[in-house]
């Protein structure tokens, strides 16, 4: 909370422009292009990071597929994860998020601007419909972020088990699966410190359909998690 307050204070003169734009876009998301909305979101995040002493260290941007219609699969550390990805990736993407985010002030506006799909993990029918919606949109060329752990780890840079069902949208669309290793992404919002923190984002080489077409979703989940864990082990001590 201290860091969030600092972000607001240090961007005091930009706040009106930030908030007015955020509210305008979230209330009329269909009236504006994804590129226009996304540019405003990235501008907000960039300024918030500077004001909040958050440095984004990114690598592997060349691994982002050239054609749209792919899915990022990052490890999940906290509420800052999506904002970190917004800063790192210059290509618009949507996100599948738990329904509770709809109750978080401002963050819910960000997710609406991203055309996020909200999932009720206790409603199997609704969860299935979200998967079907992701499949439809990825086929149409929209990019997504799906957190295969299902919930944030709360163990720092340790990952939870990746759920095979999270990869059904990818296997049904035959789209590129892009593993993303997040390191120290929990630190900006989930610690009480306001000291400068470095959040690392490593975009790993994508798995294309030819590589995973003969694998079960549980096998894909394990492979993606293994690649992410290997990267975390390599870079988290640096």
mmCIF file of N, CA and C in Angstrom, residues 35 113 130 183 225 230:
data_model
loop_
_atom_site.group_PDB
_atom_site.id
_atom_site.type_symbol
_atom_site.label_atom_id
_atom_site.label_comp_id
_atom_site.label_asym_id
_atom_site.label_seq_id
_atom_site.Cartn_x
_atom_site.Cartn_y
_atom_site.Cartn_z
ATOM 1 N N UNK A 35 -5.199 -0.458 -29.863
ATOM 2 C CA UNK A 35 -3.903 0.218 -29.841
ATOM 3 C C UNK A 35 -3.970 1.531 -29.057
ATOM 4 N N UNK A 113 -10.479 -2.223 -19.773
ATOM 5 C CA UNK A 113 -9.812 -1.654 -20.946
ATOM 6 C C UNK A 113 -9.066 -2.728 -21.731
ATOM 7 N N UNK A 130 -15.931 -19.259 -20.494
ATOM 8 C CA UNK A 130 -14.774 -18.369 -20.628
ATOM 9 C C UNK A 130 -13.733 -19.005 -21.536
ATOM 10 N N UNK A 183 10.047 -12.738 -12.214
ATOM 11 C CA UNK A 183 10.898 -12.831 -11.025
ATOM 12 C C UNK A 183 10.741 -11.560 -10.197
ATOM 13 N N UNK A 225 5.998 -25.162 -17.117
ATOM 14 C CA UNK A 225 6.449 -24.852 -15.757
ATOM 15 C C UNK A 225 7.941 -25.124 -15.597
ATOM 16 N N UNK A 230 13.330 -23.194 -14.639
ATOM 17 C CA UNK A 230 14.743 -23.177 -15.018
ATOM 18 C C UNK A 230 15.241 -21.750 -15.167
#
